[in-house]
mmCIF file of C-alpha atoms and ligand atoms in Angstrom:
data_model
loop_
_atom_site.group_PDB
_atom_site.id
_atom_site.type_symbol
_atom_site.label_atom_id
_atom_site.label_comp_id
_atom_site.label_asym_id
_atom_site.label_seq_id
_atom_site.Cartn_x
_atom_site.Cartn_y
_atom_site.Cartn_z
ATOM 1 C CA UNK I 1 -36.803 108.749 76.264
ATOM 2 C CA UNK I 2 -36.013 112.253 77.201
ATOM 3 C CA UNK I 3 -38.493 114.931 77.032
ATOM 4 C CA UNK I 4 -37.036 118.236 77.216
ATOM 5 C CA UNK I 5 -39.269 120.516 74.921
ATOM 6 C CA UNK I 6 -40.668 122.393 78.352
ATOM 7 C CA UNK I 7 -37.308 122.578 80.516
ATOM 8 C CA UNK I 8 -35.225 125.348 81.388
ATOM 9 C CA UNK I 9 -32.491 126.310 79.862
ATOM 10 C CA UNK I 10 -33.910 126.729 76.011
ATOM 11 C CA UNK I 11 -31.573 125.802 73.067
ATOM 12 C CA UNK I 12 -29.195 128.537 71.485
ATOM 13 C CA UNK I 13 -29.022 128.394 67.782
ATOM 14 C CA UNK I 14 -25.605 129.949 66.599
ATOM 15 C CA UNK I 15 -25.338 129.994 62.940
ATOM 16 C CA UNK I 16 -24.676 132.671 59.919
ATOM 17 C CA UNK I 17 -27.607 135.174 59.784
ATOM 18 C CA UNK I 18 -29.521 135.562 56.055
ATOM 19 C CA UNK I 19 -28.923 132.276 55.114
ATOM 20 C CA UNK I 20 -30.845 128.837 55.824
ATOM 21 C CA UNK I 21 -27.502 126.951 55.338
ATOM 22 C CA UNK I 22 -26.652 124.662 57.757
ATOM 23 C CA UNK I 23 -28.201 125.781 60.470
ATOM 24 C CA UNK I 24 -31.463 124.882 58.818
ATOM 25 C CA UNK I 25 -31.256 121.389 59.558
ATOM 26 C CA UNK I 26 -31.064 122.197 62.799
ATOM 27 C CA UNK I 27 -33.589 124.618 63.221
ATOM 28 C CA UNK I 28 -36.170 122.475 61.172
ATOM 29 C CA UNK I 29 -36.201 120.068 64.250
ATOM 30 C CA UNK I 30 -36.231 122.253 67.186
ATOM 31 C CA UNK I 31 -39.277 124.076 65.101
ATOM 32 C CA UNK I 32 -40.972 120.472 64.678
ATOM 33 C CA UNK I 33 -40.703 120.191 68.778
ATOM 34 C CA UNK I 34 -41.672 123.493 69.216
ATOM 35 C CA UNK I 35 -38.486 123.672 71.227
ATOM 36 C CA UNK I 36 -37.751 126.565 73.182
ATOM 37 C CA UNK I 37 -34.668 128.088 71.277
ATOM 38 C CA UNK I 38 -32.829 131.686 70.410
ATOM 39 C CA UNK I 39 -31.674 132.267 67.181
ATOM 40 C CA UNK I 40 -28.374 134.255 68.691
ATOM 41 C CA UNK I 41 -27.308 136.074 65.616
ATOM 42 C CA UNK I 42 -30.226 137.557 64.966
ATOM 43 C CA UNK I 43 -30.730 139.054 67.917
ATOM 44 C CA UNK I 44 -28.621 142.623 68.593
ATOM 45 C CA UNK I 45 -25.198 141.654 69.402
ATOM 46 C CA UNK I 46 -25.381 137.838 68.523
ATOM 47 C CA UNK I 47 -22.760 137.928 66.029
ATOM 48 C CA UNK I 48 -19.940 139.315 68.761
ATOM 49 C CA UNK I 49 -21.538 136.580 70.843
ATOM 50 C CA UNK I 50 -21.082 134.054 68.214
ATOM 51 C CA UNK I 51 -17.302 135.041 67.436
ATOM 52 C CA UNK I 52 -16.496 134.881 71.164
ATOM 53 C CA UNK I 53 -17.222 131.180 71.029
ATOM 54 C CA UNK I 54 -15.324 131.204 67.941
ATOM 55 C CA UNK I 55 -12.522 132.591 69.391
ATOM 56 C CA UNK I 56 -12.282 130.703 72.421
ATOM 57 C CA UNK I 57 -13.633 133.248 74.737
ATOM 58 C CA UNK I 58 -16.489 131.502 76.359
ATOM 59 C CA UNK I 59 -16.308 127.938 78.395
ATOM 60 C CA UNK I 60 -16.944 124.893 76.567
ATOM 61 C CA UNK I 61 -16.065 122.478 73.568
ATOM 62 C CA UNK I 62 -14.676 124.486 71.277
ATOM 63 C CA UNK I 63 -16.400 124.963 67.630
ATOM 64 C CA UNK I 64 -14.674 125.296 64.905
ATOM 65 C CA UNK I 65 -17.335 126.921 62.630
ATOM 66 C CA UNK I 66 -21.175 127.271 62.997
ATOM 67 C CA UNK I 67 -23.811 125.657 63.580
ATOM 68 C CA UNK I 68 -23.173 124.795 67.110
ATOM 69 C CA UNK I 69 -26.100 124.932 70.083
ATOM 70 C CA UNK I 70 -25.406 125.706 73.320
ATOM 71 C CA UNK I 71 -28.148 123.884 75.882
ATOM 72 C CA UNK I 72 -26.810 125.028 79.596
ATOM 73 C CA UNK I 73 -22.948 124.311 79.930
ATOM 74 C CA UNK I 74 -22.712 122.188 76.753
ATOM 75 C CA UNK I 75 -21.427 123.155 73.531
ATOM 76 C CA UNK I 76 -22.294 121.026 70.495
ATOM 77 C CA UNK I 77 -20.868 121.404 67.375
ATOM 78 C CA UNK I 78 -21.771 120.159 63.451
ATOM 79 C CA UNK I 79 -25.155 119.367 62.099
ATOM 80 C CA UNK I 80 -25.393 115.469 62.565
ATOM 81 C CA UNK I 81 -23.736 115.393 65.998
ATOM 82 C CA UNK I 82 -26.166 118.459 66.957
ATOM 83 C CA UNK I 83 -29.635 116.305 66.119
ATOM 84 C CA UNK I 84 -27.805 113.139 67.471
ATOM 85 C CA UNK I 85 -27.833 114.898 70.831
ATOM 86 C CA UNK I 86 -30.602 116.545 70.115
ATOM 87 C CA UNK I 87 -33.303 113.610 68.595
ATOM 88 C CA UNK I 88 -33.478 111.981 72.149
ATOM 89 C CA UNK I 89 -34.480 115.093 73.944
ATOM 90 C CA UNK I 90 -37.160 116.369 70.434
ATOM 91 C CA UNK I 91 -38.797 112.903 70.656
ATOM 92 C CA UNK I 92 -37.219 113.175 66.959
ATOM 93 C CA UNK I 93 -35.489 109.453 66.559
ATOM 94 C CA UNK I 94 -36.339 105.998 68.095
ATOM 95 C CA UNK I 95 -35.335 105.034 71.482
ATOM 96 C CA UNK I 96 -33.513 101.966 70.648
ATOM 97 C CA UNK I 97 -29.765 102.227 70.291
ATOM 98 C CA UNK I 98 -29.879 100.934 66.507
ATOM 99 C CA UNK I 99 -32.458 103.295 65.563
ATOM 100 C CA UNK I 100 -30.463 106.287 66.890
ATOM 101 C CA UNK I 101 -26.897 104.010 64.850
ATOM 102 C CA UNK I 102 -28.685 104.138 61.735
ATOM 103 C CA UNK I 103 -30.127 107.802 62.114
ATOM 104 C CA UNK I 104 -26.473 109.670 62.817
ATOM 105 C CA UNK I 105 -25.476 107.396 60.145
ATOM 106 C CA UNK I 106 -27.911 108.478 57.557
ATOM 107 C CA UNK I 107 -27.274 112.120 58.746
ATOM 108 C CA UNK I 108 -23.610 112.064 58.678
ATOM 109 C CA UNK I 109 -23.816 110.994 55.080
ATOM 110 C CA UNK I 110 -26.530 114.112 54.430
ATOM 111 C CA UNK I 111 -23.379 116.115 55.612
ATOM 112 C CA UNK I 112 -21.272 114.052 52.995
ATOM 113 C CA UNK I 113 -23.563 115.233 50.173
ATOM 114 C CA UNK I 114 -23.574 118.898 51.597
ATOM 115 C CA UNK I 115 -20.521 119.291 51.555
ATOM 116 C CA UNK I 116 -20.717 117.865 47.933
ATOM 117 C CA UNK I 117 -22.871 120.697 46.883
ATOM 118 C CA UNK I 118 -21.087 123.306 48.656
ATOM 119 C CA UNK I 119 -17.725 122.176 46.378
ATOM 120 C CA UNK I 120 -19.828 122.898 43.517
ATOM 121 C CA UNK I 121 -19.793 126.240 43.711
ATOM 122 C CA UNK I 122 -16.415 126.513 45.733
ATOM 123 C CA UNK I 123 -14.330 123.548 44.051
ATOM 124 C CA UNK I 124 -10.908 125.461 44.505
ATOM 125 C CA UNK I 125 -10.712 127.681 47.646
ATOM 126 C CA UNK I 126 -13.306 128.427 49.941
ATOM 127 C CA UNK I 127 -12.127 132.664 50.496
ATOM 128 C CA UNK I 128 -12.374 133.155 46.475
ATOM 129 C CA UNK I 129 -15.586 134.049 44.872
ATOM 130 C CA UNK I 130 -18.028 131.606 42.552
ATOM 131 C CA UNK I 131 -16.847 134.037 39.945
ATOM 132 C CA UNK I 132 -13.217 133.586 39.865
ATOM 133 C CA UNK I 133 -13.127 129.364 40.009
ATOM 134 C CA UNK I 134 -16.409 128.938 37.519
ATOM 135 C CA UNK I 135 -14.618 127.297 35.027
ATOM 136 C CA UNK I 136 -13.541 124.468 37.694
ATOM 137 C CA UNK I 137 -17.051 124.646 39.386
ATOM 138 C CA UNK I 138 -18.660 123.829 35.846
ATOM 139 C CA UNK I 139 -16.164 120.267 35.812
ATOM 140 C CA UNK I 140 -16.969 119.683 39.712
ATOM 141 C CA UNK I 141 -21.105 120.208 39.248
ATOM 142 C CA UNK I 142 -21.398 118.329 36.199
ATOM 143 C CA UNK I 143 -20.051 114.774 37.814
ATOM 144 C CA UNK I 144 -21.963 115.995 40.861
ATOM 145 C CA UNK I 145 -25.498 116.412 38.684
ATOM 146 C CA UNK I 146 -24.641 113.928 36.754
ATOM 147 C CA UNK I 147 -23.158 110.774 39.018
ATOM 148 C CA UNK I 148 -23.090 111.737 42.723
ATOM 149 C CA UNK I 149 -26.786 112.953 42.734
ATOM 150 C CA UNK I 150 -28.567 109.939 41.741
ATOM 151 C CA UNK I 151 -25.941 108.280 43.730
ATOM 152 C CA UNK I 152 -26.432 109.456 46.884
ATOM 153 C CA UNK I 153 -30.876 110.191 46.207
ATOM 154 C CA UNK I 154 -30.490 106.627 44.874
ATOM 155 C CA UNK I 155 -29.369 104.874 48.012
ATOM 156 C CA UNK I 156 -31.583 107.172 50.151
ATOM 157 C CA UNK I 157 -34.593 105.579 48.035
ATOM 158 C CA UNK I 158 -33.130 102.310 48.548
ATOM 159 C CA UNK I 159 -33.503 103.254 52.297
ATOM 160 C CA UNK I 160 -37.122 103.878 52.050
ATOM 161 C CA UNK I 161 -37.697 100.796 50.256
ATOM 162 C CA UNK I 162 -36.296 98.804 53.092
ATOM 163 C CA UNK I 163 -38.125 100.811 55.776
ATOM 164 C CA UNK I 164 -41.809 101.624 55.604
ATOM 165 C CA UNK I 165 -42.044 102.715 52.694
ATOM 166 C CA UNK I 166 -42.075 106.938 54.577
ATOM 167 C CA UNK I 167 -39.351 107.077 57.081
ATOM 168 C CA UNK I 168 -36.026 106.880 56.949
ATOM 169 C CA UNK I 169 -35.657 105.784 60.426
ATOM 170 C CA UNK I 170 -37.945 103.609 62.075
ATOM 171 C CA UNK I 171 -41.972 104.088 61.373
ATOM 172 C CA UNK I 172 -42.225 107.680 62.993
ATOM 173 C CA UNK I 173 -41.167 110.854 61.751
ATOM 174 C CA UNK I 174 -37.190 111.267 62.829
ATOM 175 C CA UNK I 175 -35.119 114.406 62.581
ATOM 176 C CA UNK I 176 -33.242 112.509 59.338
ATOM 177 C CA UNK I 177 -36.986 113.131 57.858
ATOM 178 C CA UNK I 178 -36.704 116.571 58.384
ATOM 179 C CA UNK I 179 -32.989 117.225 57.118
ATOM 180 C CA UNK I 180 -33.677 114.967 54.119
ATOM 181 C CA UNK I 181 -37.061 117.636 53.521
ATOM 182 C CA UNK I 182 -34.707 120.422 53.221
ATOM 183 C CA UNK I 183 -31.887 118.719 51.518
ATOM 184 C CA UNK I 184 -34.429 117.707 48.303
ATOM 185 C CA UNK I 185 -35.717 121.185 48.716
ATOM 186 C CA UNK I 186 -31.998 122.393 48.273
ATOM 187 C CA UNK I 187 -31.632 120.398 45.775
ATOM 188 C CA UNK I 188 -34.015 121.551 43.541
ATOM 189 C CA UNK I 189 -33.645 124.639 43.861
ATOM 190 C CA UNK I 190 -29.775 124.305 42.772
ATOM 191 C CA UNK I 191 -30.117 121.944 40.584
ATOM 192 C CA UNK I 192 -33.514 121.978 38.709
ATOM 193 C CA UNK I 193 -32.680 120.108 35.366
ATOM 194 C CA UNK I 194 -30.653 117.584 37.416
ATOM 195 C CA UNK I 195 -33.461 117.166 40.304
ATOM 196 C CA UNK I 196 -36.021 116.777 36.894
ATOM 197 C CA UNK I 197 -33.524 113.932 35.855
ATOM 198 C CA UNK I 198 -33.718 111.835 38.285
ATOM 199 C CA UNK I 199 -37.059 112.255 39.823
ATOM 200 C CA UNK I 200 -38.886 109.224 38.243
ATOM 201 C CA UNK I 201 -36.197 107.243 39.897
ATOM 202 C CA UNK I 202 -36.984 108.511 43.874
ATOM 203 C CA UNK I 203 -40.500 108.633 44.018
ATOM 204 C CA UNK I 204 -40.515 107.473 47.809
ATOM 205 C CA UNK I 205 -38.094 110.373 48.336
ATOM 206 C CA UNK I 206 -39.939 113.194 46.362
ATOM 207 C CA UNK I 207 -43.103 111.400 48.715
ATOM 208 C CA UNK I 208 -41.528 112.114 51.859
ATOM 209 C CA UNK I 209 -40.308 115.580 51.035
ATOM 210 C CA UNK I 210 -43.723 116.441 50.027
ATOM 211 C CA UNK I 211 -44.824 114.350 53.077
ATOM 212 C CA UNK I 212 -42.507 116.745 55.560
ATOM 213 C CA UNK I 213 -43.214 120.397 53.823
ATOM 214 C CA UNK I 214 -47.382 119.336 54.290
ATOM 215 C CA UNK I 215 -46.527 118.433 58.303
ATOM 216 C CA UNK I 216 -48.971 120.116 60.611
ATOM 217 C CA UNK I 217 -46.311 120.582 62.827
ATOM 218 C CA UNK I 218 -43.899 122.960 60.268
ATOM 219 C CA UNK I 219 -46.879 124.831 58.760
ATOM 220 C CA UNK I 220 -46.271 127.816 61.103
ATOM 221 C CA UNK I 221 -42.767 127.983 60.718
ATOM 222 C CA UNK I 222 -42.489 127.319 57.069
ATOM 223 C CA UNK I 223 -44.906 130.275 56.481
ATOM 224 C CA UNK I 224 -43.073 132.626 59.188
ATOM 225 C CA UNK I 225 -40.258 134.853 57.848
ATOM 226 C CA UNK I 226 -37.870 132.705 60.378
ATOM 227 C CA UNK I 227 -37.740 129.803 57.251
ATOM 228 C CA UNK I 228 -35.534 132.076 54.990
ATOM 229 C CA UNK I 229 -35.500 131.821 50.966
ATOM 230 C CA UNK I 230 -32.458 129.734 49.464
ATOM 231 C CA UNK I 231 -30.234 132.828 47.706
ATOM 232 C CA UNK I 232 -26.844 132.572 46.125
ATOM 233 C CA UNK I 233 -24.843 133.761 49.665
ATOM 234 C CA UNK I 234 -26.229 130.214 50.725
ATOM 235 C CA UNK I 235 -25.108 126.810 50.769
ATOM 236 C CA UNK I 236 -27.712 125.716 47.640
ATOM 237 C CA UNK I 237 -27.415 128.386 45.106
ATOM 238 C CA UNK I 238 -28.947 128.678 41.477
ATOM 239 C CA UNK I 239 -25.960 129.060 39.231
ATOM 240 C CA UNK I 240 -27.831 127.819 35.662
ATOM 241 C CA UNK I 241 -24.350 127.037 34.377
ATOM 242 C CA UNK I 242 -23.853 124.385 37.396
ATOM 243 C CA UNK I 243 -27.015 122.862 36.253
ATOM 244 C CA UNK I 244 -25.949 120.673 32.994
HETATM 245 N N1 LIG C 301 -19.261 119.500 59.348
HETATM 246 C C1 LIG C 301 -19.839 120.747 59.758
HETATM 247 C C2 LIG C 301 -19.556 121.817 58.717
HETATM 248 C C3 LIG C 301 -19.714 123.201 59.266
HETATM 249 C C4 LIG C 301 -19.429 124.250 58.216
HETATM 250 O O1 LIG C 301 -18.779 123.999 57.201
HETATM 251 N N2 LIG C 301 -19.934 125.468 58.475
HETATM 252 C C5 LIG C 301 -19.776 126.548 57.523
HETATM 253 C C6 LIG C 301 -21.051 127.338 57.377
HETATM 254 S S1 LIG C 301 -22.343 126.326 56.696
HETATM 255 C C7 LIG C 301 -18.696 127.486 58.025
HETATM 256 O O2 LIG C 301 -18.961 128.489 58.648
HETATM 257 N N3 LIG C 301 -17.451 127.131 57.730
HETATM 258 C C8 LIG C 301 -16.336 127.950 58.067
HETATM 259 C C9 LIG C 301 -15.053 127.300 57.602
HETATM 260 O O3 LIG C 301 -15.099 126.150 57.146
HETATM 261 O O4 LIG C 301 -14.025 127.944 57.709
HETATM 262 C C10 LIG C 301 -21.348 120.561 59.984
HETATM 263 O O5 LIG C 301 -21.919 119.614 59.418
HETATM 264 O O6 LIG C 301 -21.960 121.339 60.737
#
């Protein structure tokens, strides 16, 4: 397995600045590796640097829309494919081939469920504001809270219960650990009454979220003003109304 945490070039982190989004799924492993990596746009000019991808102006895959990381020449865009390439290199996923199967395919359906709670709060267009589609959102978040979250937290418990009992991936801690940490975190903070709900029915999952925020390895960074508060420009916002 690859071991890139001390080589040249470092990782750079393109995302939206003053949220966690996205990007923080990312960021939550490179942080666990202690992985050399900018944050571009929040450095001085990192947003013009960030468009010019964007628009085509620098070599490389093309992204359509943040997070990507750049690591030398190659561009890599969306969250799962991002830790996919990236688990190898973080020591983040095991090294046999089904281990890294299973892992993008738990991922990829952590960016189903994002995108899920994204729609909640954006169930009509994504340039119009919460406040002129709330009456849809309402409809939209109450099948989510009520059907797709214990759904979706549901099968991820079913995971655990296959595994180890505290990985989703193997008997290590693996980068779909880490995005699952933040995803429950999201989740609770959107959806509070919902999250309340359903809890008795995950405990492995509320274990292993618990389990990743008490990591040695994250204390720094979760303390550090670099792990940024959820808020309502972000991906998992507190709308009470969404919240049954
Ligand atoms: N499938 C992509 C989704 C990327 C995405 O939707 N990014 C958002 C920010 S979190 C964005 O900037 N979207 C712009 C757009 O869709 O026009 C991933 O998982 O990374």
């Amino acid at each position: 397995m690859l071991n890139e945490t001390a080589m040249k070039p470092s990782y750079e982190l393109f995302y939206w600045p003053g949220i966690s989004g996205r990007g923080e799924f990312v960021r939550l492993s490179l942080e666990w590796a202690k992985a050399p990596y900018r944050e571009v746009t929040r450095e001085p000019n990192g947003m013009d640097e960030m468009f010019a991808f964007l628009r085509g102006k620098r070599p490389g895959a093309l992204p359509f829309a943040p997070p990507f990381l750049k690591h030398g020449a190659l561009v890599v865009a969306h969250v799962a494919n991002i830790l996919a390439y990236l688990g190898p290199r973080l020591r983040l996923v095991p090294a046999a081939e089904r281990a890294r199967v299973e892992a993008h395919e738990l991922e990829l359906t952590i960016t189903d469920i994002v995108a899920e709670v994204h729609d909640t709060h954006h169930p009509i267009s994504v340039s119009q504001y919460y406040e002129d589609q709330t009456d849809v959102a309402k409809l939209r978040a109450a099948s989510f809270t009520k059907e797709r979250i214990p759904k979706y937290l549901g099968y991820f418990e079913r995971v655990l219960e296959r595994g180890d009992g505290k990985h989703l991936v193997g008997r290590k801690r693996s980068y779909v650990d880490l995005s699952m940490f933040h995803l429950v975190a999201g989740l609770r903070y959107s959806f509070p009454k919902a999250m309340k709900r359903v809890t008795p029915k995950i405990p492995k999952l509320a274990r292993l979220h618990d389990a990743v925020e008490g990591d040695a390895r994250l204390a720094a960074y979760l303390a550090s003003p670099r792990r940024l508060a959820f808020n309502e420009h972000d991906l998992f916002r507190r709308y009470p109304e969404l919240d049954g």
